GROMACS .gro file of C-alpha atoms in nm:
model
  145
    1MET     CA    1  -1.670  -0.301   0.742
    2ARG     CA    2  -1.466  -0.056   0.540
    3TYR     CA    3  -1.152  -0.171   0.368
    4SER     CA    4  -0.847   0.047   0.331
    5HIS     CA    5  -0.718   0.102  -0.022
    6ARG     CA    6  -0.414   0.299   0.090
    7LEU     CA    7  -0.167   0.020   0.014
    8SER     CA    8  -0.318  -0.051  -0.325
    9ASP     CA    9  -0.327   0.318  -0.412
   10ALA     CA   10   0.030   0.374  -0.287
   11VAL     CA   11   0.164   0.087  -0.500
   12HIS     CA   12  -0.035   0.230  -0.791
   13ILE     CA   13   0.124   0.573  -0.741
   14LEU     CA   14   0.478   0.437  -0.719
   15ALA     CA   15   0.431   0.215  -1.024
   16TYR     CA   16   0.281   0.508  -1.217
   17VAL     CA   17   0.572   0.736  -1.124
   18GLU     CA   18   0.822   0.474  -1.242
   19ILE     CA   19   0.642   0.369  -1.560
   20TYR     CA   20   0.553   0.724  -1.668
   21ARG     CA   21   0.871   0.887  -1.537
   22ASP     CA   22   0.904   1.093  -1.859
   23GLY     CA   23   0.534   1.181  -1.877
   24ASP     CA   24   0.273   1.380  -1.687
   25LEU     CA   25   0.334   1.310  -1.318
   26SER     CA   26   0.094   1.568  -1.178
   27SER     CA   27  -0.133   1.462  -0.896
   28GLN     CA   28  -0.423   1.516  -1.137
   29ALA     CA   29  -0.282   1.270  -1.390
   30ILE     CA   30  -0.202   1.013  -1.123
   31ALA     CA   31  -0.547   1.062  -0.965
   32ALA     CA   32  -0.708   0.995  -1.304
   33SER     CA   33  -0.526   0.661  -1.319
   34VAL     CA   34  -0.615   0.572  -0.959
   35GLU     CA   35  -0.970   0.700  -1.018
   36SER     CA   36  -0.945   0.907  -0.705
   37ASN     CA   37  -0.892   1.271  -0.627
   38PRO     CA   38  -0.565   1.466  -0.641
   39ALA     CA   39  -0.580   1.551  -0.269
   40LEU     CA   40  -0.574   1.181  -0.176
   41VAL     CA   41  -0.285   1.124  -0.416
   42ARG     CA   42  -0.092   1.413  -0.260
   43ARG     CA   43  -0.155   1.278   0.093
   44LEU     CA   44  -0.028   0.933  -0.003
   45MET     CA   45   0.269   1.084  -0.183
   46GLY     CA   46   0.346   1.277   0.135
   47ALA     CA   47   0.346   0.955   0.337
   48LEU     CA   48   0.569   0.787   0.076
   49ARG     CA   49   0.801   1.089   0.090
   50GLN     CA   50   0.823   1.070   0.470
   51ALA     CA   51   0.910   0.701   0.441
   52GLY     CA   52   1.199   0.782   0.208
   53LEU     CA   53   1.046   0.609  -0.094
   54LEU     CA   54   0.947   0.906  -0.308
   55ALA     CA   55   1.088   1.252  -0.371
   56THR     CA   56   0.840   1.531  -0.434
   57GLN     CA   57   0.867   1.906  -0.447
   58ARG     CA   58   0.582   2.147  -0.382
   59GLY     CA   59   0.480   2.322  -0.702
   60SER     CA   60   0.663   2.076  -0.925
   61ALA     CA   61   0.505   1.774  -1.090
   62GLN     CA   62   0.828   1.577  -1.102
   63PRO     CA   63   0.813   1.307  -0.834
   64HIS     CA   64   1.064   1.026  -0.857
   65LEU     CA   65   1.152   0.715  -0.663
   66LEU     CA   66   1.433   0.756  -0.413
   67ARG     CA   67   1.528   0.390  -0.433
   68ASP     CA   68   1.553   0.135  -0.706
   69PRO     CA   69   1.217  -0.046  -0.737
   70ALA     CA   70   1.399  -0.376  -0.676
   71THR     CA   71   1.486  -0.254  -0.325
   72ILE     CA   72   1.136  -0.137  -0.232
   73SER     CA   73   0.925  -0.412  -0.081
   74LEU     CA   74   0.551  -0.427  -0.050
   75LEU     CA   75   0.613  -0.419   0.327
   76ASP     CA   76   0.804  -0.090   0.293
   77ILE     CA   77   0.507   0.062   0.113
   78TYR     CA   78   0.257  -0.086   0.359
   79ARG     CA   79   0.441   0.056   0.657
   80ALA     CA   80   0.456   0.395   0.487
   81VAL     CA   81   0.082   0.431   0.435
   82GLU     CA   82  -0.095   0.219   0.696
   83PRO     CA   83  -0.081   0.411   1.025
   84ASP     CA   84  -0.158   0.131   1.269
   85GLY     CA   85  -0.005  -0.147   1.059
   86ASP     CA   86  -0.245  -0.418   1.176
   87LEU     CA   87  -0.415  -0.629   0.912
   88LEU     CA   88  -0.672  -0.773   1.152
   89HIS     CA   89  -0.854  -0.610   1.438
   90VAL     CA   90  -1.013  -0.760   1.750
   91ASP     CA   91  -1.356  -0.644   1.863
   92ASP     CA   92  -1.289  -0.509   2.212
   93ARG     CA   93  -1.656  -0.488   2.302
   94THR     CA   94  -1.760  -0.834   2.412
   95ASN     CA   95  -1.939  -0.960   2.720
   96PRO     CA   96  -1.676  -1.037   2.985
   97GLN     CA   97  -1.930  -1.249   3.177
   98CYS     CA   98  -1.944  -1.500   2.889
   99ILE     CA   99  -1.680  -1.773   2.855
  100VAL     CA  100  -1.624  -1.676   2.493
  101GLY     CA  101  -1.666  -1.299   2.538
  102GLY     CA  102  -1.429  -1.294   2.835
  103ASN     CA  103  -1.150  -1.478   2.653
  104ILE     CA  104  -1.188  -1.417   2.282
  105GLN     CA  105  -0.985  -1.096   2.262
  106GLU     CA  106  -0.659  -1.233   2.400
  107THR     CA  107  -0.708  -1.559   2.213
  108LEU     CA  108  -0.751  -1.376   1.883
  109ARG     CA  109  -0.469  -1.130   1.953
  110GLY     CA  110  -0.224  -1.420   1.966
  111ALA     CA  111  -0.360  -1.573   1.647
  112TYR     CA  112  -0.369  -1.237   1.469
  113GLN     CA  113  -0.007  -1.167   1.565
  114GLN     CA  114   0.092  -1.493   1.394
  115VAL     CA  115  -0.101  -1.393   1.082
  116GLN     CA  116   0.055  -1.044   1.090
  117ARG     CA  117   0.409  -1.186   1.111
  118ALA     CA  118   0.343  -1.429   0.826
  119ALA     CA  119   0.189  -1.158   0.607
  120GLU     CA  120   0.474  -0.915   0.676
  121ASN     CA  121   0.733  -1.184   0.599
  122GLN     CA  122   0.561  -1.250   0.267
  123MET     CA  123   0.521  -0.879   0.188
  124ALA     CA  124   0.892  -0.830   0.247
  125GLN     CA  125   0.963  -1.077  -0.035
  126ILE     CA  126   0.758  -0.892  -0.299
  127THR     CA  127   0.931  -0.597  -0.464
  128LEU     CA  128   0.793  -0.298  -0.647
  129ALA     CA  129   1.007  -0.404  -0.944
  130GLU     CA  130   0.825  -0.738  -0.959
  131LEU     CA  131   0.487  -0.567  -0.945
  132ILE     CA  132   0.585  -0.319  -1.217
  133SER     CA  133   0.711  -0.605  -1.433
  134GLU     CA  134   0.382  -0.790  -1.393
  135ILE     CA  135   0.187  -0.474  -1.482
  136GLN     CA  136   0.391  -0.441  -1.801
  137VAL     CA  137   0.349  -0.809  -1.894
  138ARG     CA  138  -0.027  -0.786  -1.842
  139GLU     CA  139  -0.040  -0.469  -2.053
  140ARG     CA  140   0.149  -0.636  -2.338
  141LYS     CA  141  -0.094  -0.930  -2.327
  142ARG     CA  142  -0.392  -0.695  -2.317
  143ALA     CA  143  -0.256  -0.493  -2.608
  144ASN     CA  144  -0.217  -0.808  -2.819
  145LEU     CA  145  -0.577  -0.918  -2.775
   0.00000   0.00000   0.00000
């Protein structure tokens, strides 16, 4: 199973843009921090731009947040970069002749919807500002070691 890193990378990009707002904000610099490639960074920045979270301009390495980090939730970022939005996925290929195989999909869909709602409610409570603050606290602790 492959895991998506889009949310993690998108939070990384937004935090980087805010923390280094007076520094090098090129996709190359951000990609070096993410340890990814500039094309991926530009694609994610495009999705964040379309969601109204980030302003970018072609040919200019001056992205900036369009909203205060305290008003951007983890859910806002998640919805911007995860196309289908579902955390969990049901295997649709099961044996319909089996008691379990014939009923597992709908059973799990109901359970997964509950999990999705709970996760989204929690994600809505976490702000980019809180995440940035924690990054900065961790960096201060790391620097003092």
